Amino acid sequence: MSQTVTRPIVRTQTDVEFDVELRKVFKVFNGETAVWGVDLKIRQGEFFSILGPSGCGKTTTLRLIAGFDPPSAGEVLILGQLSNQIPAYRRPVNTVFQSYALFNHMNVRENIAFGLRIKKLTNAQIADRVGEALKLVQMEAFAHRFPAQLSGGQQQRVALARALVNRPAVLLLDEPLGALDLKLRKEMQVELSNLHQELGLTFIMVTHDQEEALSLSDRIAVMRDGKIEQVGSPSEIYEYPQTPFVADFIGDTNLFRGKIVNLDQSAMEVKTDKKLKIIVQQSALTDTQSQQVVVSVRPEKINLSRTKPDRRANCFEGRLKTSMFLGTHVHYIVELLSGDRLLVLQPNRTSLPEANTPIYVYWDATDCLALSA
């Protein structure tokens, strides 16, 4: 292997726009393709999340960037340099794992210093860098404790400090908050966001938690079966999903399958498989000739009324089946006369109706989206 291939990558003054690029990347394990032709461009300083269900290929994609696995085909570029043959320890990236992977026989200071000792920095340099990292994650008072003496959140901070002490250009986060309880997870989300803003590093996070990705990310890539379904900002992914899978995976939604029966410049009329007629003014369709569509309606866009509203479009009669009190909001399940069951999310402002109460649901034509079936 030539020296030019294995030379460590360093950030130069002529920085490229993208810290990480994947170009038509494939990864095959024992004849099974885990990653299918993934294209990604991740900008410098971006908080980028790769989101998807278990087994979709997101962690494999992260490992390809880290250098733990080589791609079967395609190119991985880091800071503009082709990195397929560059080993993990020579890439300007560090990874924080869900398990934290701390050394139990080392205290906090020794854990953080481990990578610097491998690089043979002087004791004075190590002391300075470790001190900076401890201060950054607010763990100075715990420097001499061992992992077993720390809470989950404290261990997470140590794992972050150990990754950041090497001053990587890119920080990779593999389900970094997955082992924490809900309250601590929320607190660490805020800390991660603050840390990203303070450092200005590129963060790439893998998660299956939609809320986590939406709240932390500048952009999100949604993966399914080894492929990228959609890349966009959190609001684009949520408000304008491009496929039924993305609409259903990101948050809650109600999906109606049907076909276009009428179409003009301002709206389309969709007749669902259960004979409902829905007027839609928002579309992610690239081809309206196919006629077969899926209409997505978010539960918070649907209104409820105990009396029939004075409107004709997108207004349907049903019965309230169940209600779930969530504190600030209430989830309702409404069964329409057609047999469709809808999830409706309403602010907690009024008393809950009784089960089996006749009720009407309605929404605006601008509050639903037509997707390709």
Coordinates of C-alpha atoms in Angstrom, one line a residue:
M1 CA 0.0 0.0 0.0
S2 CA 1.5 3.4 -1.0
Q3 CA 2.2 6.1 1.6
T4 CA -0.2 8.5 -0.2
V5 CA -3.1 6.1 0.5
T6 CA -2.5 5.7 4.2
R7 CA -1.5 9.3 5.0
P8 CA -3.7 10.7 7.8
I9 CA -6.3 13.2 6.6
V10 CA -6.0 16.7 8.0
R11 CA -8.2 19.7 7.5
T12 CA -6.4 22.3 5.4
Q13 CA -7.1 26.0 4.8
T14 CA -8.7 25.2 1.5
D15 CA -11.5 23.3 3.1
V16 CA -14.0 21.4 0.9
E17 CA -17.7 22.1 1.3
F18 CA -18.5 18.6 2.4
D19 CA -16.7 16.8 5.3
V20 CA -18.2 13.4 4.3
E21 CA -19.3 12.2 0.9
L22 CA -20.6 8.7 0.0
R23 CA -20.8 8.0 -3.7
K24 CA -22.8 5.0 -4.9
V25 CA -21.7 3.0 -1.8
F26 CA -22.6 -0.7 -1.5
K27 CA -21.8 -3.1 1.3
V28 CA -22.3 -6.9 1.0
F29 CA -22.0 -9.4 3.9
N30 CA -22.0 -13.1 3.0
G31 CA -24.0 -12.4 -0.2
E32 CA -26.5 -10.2 1.5
T33 CA -26.5 -6.5 0.5
A34 CA -26.8 -4.3 3.6
V35 CA -26.2 -0.9 1.9
W36 CA -27.5 -0.3 -1.6
G37 CA -25.9 2.5 -3.7
V38 CA -26.0 5.2 -1.0
D39 CA -25.3 8.8 -2.0
L40 CA -24.8 11.3 0.8
K41 CA -23.1 14.7 1.1
I42 CA -22.7 16.0 4.6
R43 CA -21.6 19.6 5.0
Q44 CA -18.9 21.0 7.3
G45 CA -20.3 21.8 10.8
E46 CA -23.6 20.0 10.1
F47 CA -25.6 17.9 12.6
F48 CA -26.7 15.1 10.3
S49 CA -28.8 12.1 11.4
I50 CA -29.3 8.8 9.7
L51 CA -32.6 7.5 10.8
G52 CA -34.4 4.3 10.2
P53 CA -35.8 1.0 11.7
S54 CA -33.5 -1.8 13.0
G55 CA -31.7 -3.6 10.2
C56 CA -32.1 -0.8 7.6
G57 CA -28.3 -0.4 7.2
K58 CA -27.8 2.9 9.1
T59 CA -25.1 1.5 11.5
T60 CA -23.3 -0.2 8.6
T61 CA -23.3 3.2 6.8
L62 CA -21.7 4.8 9.9
R63 CA -19.1 2.0 10.1
L64 CA -18.2 2.6 6.5
I65 CA -17.5 6.3 7.3
A66 CA -15.5 5.4 10.4
G67 CA -13.4 2.9 8.5
F68 CA -14.4 -0.2 10.6
D69 CA -15.7 -1.8 7.4
P70 CA -14.5 -1.3 3.8
P71 CA -17.2 -0.6 1.1
S72 CA -17.9 -3.4 -1.4
A73 CA -18.3 -0.8 -4.1
G74 CA -18.4 3.0 -4.3
E75 CA -16.4 5.8 -2.8
V76 CA -16.1 7.2 0.8
L77 CA -14.6 10.7 0.9
I78 CA -13.6 12.5 4.1
L79 CA -12.5 16.1 3.9
G80 CA -12.5 15.6 0.1
Q81 CA -10.0 12.8 0.2
L82 CA -10.8 9.3 -1.1
S83 CA -10.7 7.1 2.1
N84 CA -11.6 3.6 1.0
Q85 CA -8.1 2.3 1.8
I86 CA -7.4 4.6 4.8
P87 CA -7.7 2.6 8.1
A88 CA -9.9 3.8 10.9
Y89 CA -7.2 5.1 13.1
R90 CA -5.8 7.4 10.4
R91 CA -9.2 9.0 9.6
P92 CA -10.1 12.4 11.3
V93 CA -13.2 10.8 12.9
N94 CA -14.0 9.4 16.3
T95 CA -17.0 7.3 17.3
V96 CA -19.2 7.3 20.4
F97 CA -20.9 4.0 20.8
Q98 CA -24.2 3.2 22.5
S99 CA -22.4 0.9 25.0
Y100 CA -19.8 3.7 25.6
A101 CA -17.0 1.1 25.5
L102 CA -15.2 2.6 28.5
F103 CA -12.3 0.7 30.1
N104 CA -13.6 -0.4 33.5
H105 CA -10.1 -0.7 35.0
M106 CA -9.2 2.9 34.1
N107 CA -10.6 6.0 35.8
V108 CA -12.2 8.8 33.9
R109 CA -9.0 10.7 33.3
E110 CA -7.2 7.6 32.1
N111 CA -10.1 6.7 29.8
I112 CA -10.0 10.1 28.1
A113 CA -6.2 10.1 27.9
F114 CA -6.0 6.6 26.3
G115 CA -6.1 7.7 22.7
L116 CA -3.6 10.5 23.3
R117 CA -1.1 8.0 24.8
I118 CA -1.4 5.8 21.8
K119 CA -0.4 8.9 19.7
K120 CA 2.6 9.3 22.0
L121 CA 1.8 12.9 23.1
T122 CA 3.9 14.2 26.0
N123 CA 2.5 14.1 29.5
A124 CA 2.1 17.8 29.6
Q125 CA 0.1 17.8 26.3
I126 CA -2.1 15.0 27.5
A127 CA -2.8 16.8 30.8
D128 CA -3.8 19.9 29.0
R129 CA -6.0 18.2 26.4
V130 CA -7.7 15.9 29.0
G131 CA -8.3 19.0 31.3
E132 CA -10.0 20.8 28.3
A133 CA -12.2 17.7 27.5
L134 CA -13.2 17.2 31.2
K135 CA -14.3 20.9 31.4
L136 CA -16.2 20.7 28.1
V137 CA -18.4 17.9 29.4
Q138 CA -18.5 19.2 33.0
M139 CA -16.8 16.1 34.5
E140 CA -13.8 17.7 36.3
A141 CA -15.1 16.6 39.7
F142 CA -15.3 13.0 38.6
A143 CA -11.8 12.6 37.0
H144 CA -10.6 10.0 39.5
R145 CA -13.8 7.9 39.5
F146 CA -14.1 4.6 37.6
P147 CA -17.0 3.8 35.1
A148 CA -18.8 1.6 37.7
Q149 CA -19.0 4.6 40.0
L150 CA -20.8 6.8 37.4
S151 CA -24.4 7.1 36.2
G152 CA -25.4 6.4 32.7
G153 CA -25.4 10.1 31.8
Q154 CA -21.9 10.6 33.3
Q155 CA -20.5 7.6 31.4
Q156 CA -22.0 9.1 28.2
R157 CA -20.2 12.4 29.0
V158 CA -16.9 10.5 29.4
A159 CA -17.4 8.7 26.1
L160 CA -18.0 12.0 24.4
A161 CA -14.9 13.5 26.1
R162 CA -12.7 10.6 25.0
A163 CA -13.9 11.1 21.4
L164 CA -13.5 14.9 21.4
V165 CA -10.1 14.9 23.1
N166 CA -8.6 13.7 19.8
R167 CA -10.0 16.8 18.0
P168 CA -11.6 15.0 15.2
A169 CA -13.1 16.8 12.2
V170 CA -16.1 14.5 12.3
L171 CA -17.8 13.0 15.4
L172 CA -19.8 9.8 14.7
L173 CA -22.6 8.9 17.2
D174 CA -24.0 5.4 17.1
E175 CA -27.3 5.4 19.0
P176 CA -25.5 7.6 21.6
L177 CA -28.5 8.0 24.0
G178 CA -30.1 4.6 23.5
A179 CA -29.1 3.2 26.9
L180 CA -30.4 6.2 28.9
D181 CA -33.8 6.5 30.6
L182 CA -36.3 9.0 29.1
K183 CA -35.7 11.9 31.4
L184 CA -31.9 11.7 31.1
R185 CA -32.2 11.1 27.4
K186 CA -34.0 14.5 27.1
E187 CA -31.3 16.2 29.1
M188 CA -28.5 14.7 27.1
Q189 CA -30.2 15.8 23.8
V190 CA -29.9 19.4 25.0
E191 CA -26.3 18.9 26.0
L192 CA -25.5 17.3 22.7
S193 CA -27.1 20.2 20.8
N194 CA -25.2 22.8 22.9
L195 CA -21.9 20.9 22.4
H196 CA -22.4 20.8 18.7
Q197 CA -23.1 24.5 18.6
E198 CA -20.1 25.3 20.8
L199 CA -17.6 23.1 18.9
G200 CA -18.7 23.6 15.3
L201 CA -17.7 20.1 14.5
T202 CA -19.6 17.9 12.0
F203 CA -21.8 15.4 13.9
I204 CA -23.2 12.3 12.2
M205 CA -25.7 10.4 14.4
V206 CA -27.4 7.1 13.8
T207 CA -30.7 6.7 15.6
H208 CA -34.1 4.9 15.3
D209 CA -35.7 7.6 17.5
Q210 CA -37.7 10.0 15.3
E211 CA -38.1 12.6 18.0
E212 CA -34.4 12.7 18.7
A213 CA -33.5 13.1 15.0
L214 CA -36.1 15.8 14.5
S215 CA -35.1 17.8 17.6
L216 CA -31.3 17.7 17.1
S217 CA -30.6 17.6 13.3
D218 CA -29.9 20.1 10.7
R219 CA -30.7 17.4 8.1
I220 CA -31.9 13.9 8.2
A221 CA -31.5 10.9 5.9
V222 CA -34.3 8.3 6.3
M223 CA -33.1 4.8 5.4
R224 CA -35.1 1.7 4.5
D225 CA -33.7 -1.7 3.4
G226 CA -30.3 -0.3 2.8
K227 CA -31.4 2.6 0.7
I228 CA -31.9 6.3 1.3
E229 CA -35.7 7.1 1.1
Q230 CA -35.3 10.9 1.6
V231 CA -32.9 13.5 2.8
G232 CA -34.1 16.9 4.1
S233 CA -34.4 19.2 7.0
P234 CA -36.6 18.0 9.9
S235 CA -39.5 20.2 8.8
E236 CA -39.2 19.0 5.2
I237 CA -39.1 15.3 6.3
Y238 CA -42.1 15.8 8.6
E239 CA -44.3 18.2 6.6
Y240 CA -43.4 16.9 3.0
P241 CA -42.5 13.2 3.1
Q242 CA -41.8 11.9 -0.3
T243 CA -43.0 8.3 0.3
P244 CA -45.6 6.5 2.4
F245 CA -42.8 4.9 4.4
V246 CA -41.3 8.2 5.4
A247 CA -44.7 9.7 6.2
D248 CA -45.5 6.7 8.4
F249 CA -42.1 6.3 10.0
I250 CA -41.6 10.0 11.0
G251 CA -44.2 10.7 13.6
D252 CA -47.8 9.5 13.4
T253 CA -49.9 9.7 10.3
N254 CA -53.2 8.4 8.8
L255 CA -52.8 6.8 5.4
F256 CA -55.6 6.3 2.8
R257 CA -55.0 4.3 -0.3
G258 CA -57.0 5.1 -3.4
K259 CA -56.9 6.6 -6.9
I260 CA -57.2 10.0 -8.5
V261 CA -60.7 10.5 -10.0
N262 CA -60.5 14.2 -10.7
L263 CA -57.6 16.6 -11.2
D264 CA -57.2 20.2 -12.0
Q265 CA -54.5 22.9 -11.4
S266 CA -55.5 23.6 -7.8
A267 CA -56.5 20.2 -6.3
M268 CA -57.1 16.6 -6.9
E269 CA -60.0 14.4 -5.8
V270 CA -59.0 10.9 -4.5
K271 CA -61.5 8.1 -4.0
T272 CA -60.1 5.7 -1.4
D273 CA -60.4 2.0 -1.4
K274 CA -63.3 2.3 1.1
K275 CA -65.1 4.9 -1.1
L276 CA -64.2 8.1 0.8
K277 CA -63.7 11.2 -1.3
I278 CA -60.7 13.3 -0.2
I279 CA -59.8 16.6 -1.7
V280 CA -56.0 17.2 -1.7
Q281 CA -54.1 20.4 -2.5
Q282 CA -50.6 19.2 -1.5
S283 CA -48.8 16.6 -3.6
A284 CA -45.4 14.9 -3.7
L285 CA -46.3 13.0 -6.9
T286 CA -43.9 13.1 -9.8
D287 CA -46.4 11.3 -12.1
T288 CA -50.2 11.9 -11.7
Q289 CA -50.9 9.6 -14.7
S290 CA -50.6 6.5 -12.5
Q291 CA -53.7 7.5 -10.6
Q292 CA -52.9 5.2 -7.7
V293 CA -51.9 7.3 -4.6
V294 CA -51.7 7.3 -0.8
V295 CA -53.1 10.3 1.1
S296 CA -51.3 11.2 4.3
V297 CA -53.1 13.2 7.0
R298 CA -51.2 14.0 10.3
P299 CA -53.3 13.4 13.4
E300 CA -52.7 17.0 14.7
K301 CA -54.2 18.4 11.4
I302 CA -57.6 16.7 12.0
N303 CA -60.4 18.4 13.9
L304 CA -63.2 16.9 15.9
S305 CA -66.8 18.0 16.3
R306 CA -69.8 16.6 18.1
T307 CA -72.1 18.3 15.6
K308 CA -71.9 18.2 11.8
P309 CA -69.7 21.0 10.6
D310 CA -70.9 23.4 7.9
R311 CA -68.6 22.0 5.2
R312 CA -68.6 19.3 2.5
A313 CA -64.9 18.5 1.7
N314 CA -62.9 16.1 3.9
C315 CA -65.6 15.8 6.5
F316 CA -66.6 12.3 7.7
E317 CA -68.9 10.8 10.3
G318 CA -67.7 8.2 12.8
R319 CA -67.7 7.1 16.4
L320 CA -65.1 7.7 19.1
K321 CA -63.6 4.3 20.0
T322 CA -60.9 5.2 22.5
S323 CA -59.1 8.2 24.0
M324 CA -55.6 8.2 25.5
F325 CA -54.8 11.0 28.0
L326 CA -51.2 12.3 27.5
G327 CA -51.2 15.3 29.7
T328 CA -50.9 18.3 27.4
H329 CA -52.6 16.3 24.6
V330 CA -55.1 13.6 24.0
H331 CA -54.9 10.8 21.4
Y332 CA -58.3 9.8 20.0
I333 CA -59.1 6.8 17.9
V334 CA -62.1 7.4 15.6
E335 CA -63.8 4.7 13.5
L336 CA -65.5 6.2 10.4
L337 CA -68.6 4.8 8.9
S338 CA -66.4 3.5 6.1
G339 CA -64.5 1.3 8.7
D340 CA -61.3 3.4 8.5
R341 CA -59.7 4.0 11.9
L342 CA -58.1 7.5 12.4
L343 CA -55.7 8.7 15.0
V344 CA -56.5 12.3 16.0
L345 CA -54.3 14.4 18.3
Q346 CA -55.9 17.3 20.1
P347 CA -54.7 19.7 22.8
N348 CA -56.1 19.0 26.3
R349 CA -58.6 21.8 26.5
T350 CA -62.0 20.1 26.9
S351 CA -63.5 17.2 28.8
L352 CA -63.1 13.8 27.1
P353 CA -66.1 12.5 25.1
E354 CA -67.6 9.2 26.1
A355 CA -66.6 6.1 24.1
N356 CA -68.9 5.3 21.2
T357 CA -70.0 9.0 21.0
P358 CA -71.0 9.9 17.4
I359 CA -68.4 12.4 16.2
Y360 CA -67.3 14.1 13.0
V361 CA -63.7 14.5 11.8
Y362 CA -62.6 17.1 9.2
W363 CA -59.5 18.7 7.8
D364 CA -58.5 21.2 5.2
A365 CA -57.4 20.2 1.7
T366 CA -54.0 21.9 2.4
D367 CA -53.5 19.7 5.5
C368 CA -53.2 16.4 3.6
L369 CA -50.6 15.2 1.2
A370 CA -50.8 12.9 -1.9
L371 CA -47.9 10.4 -2.2
S372 CA -47.1 7.8 -4.8
A373 CA -48.5 4.4 -4.0

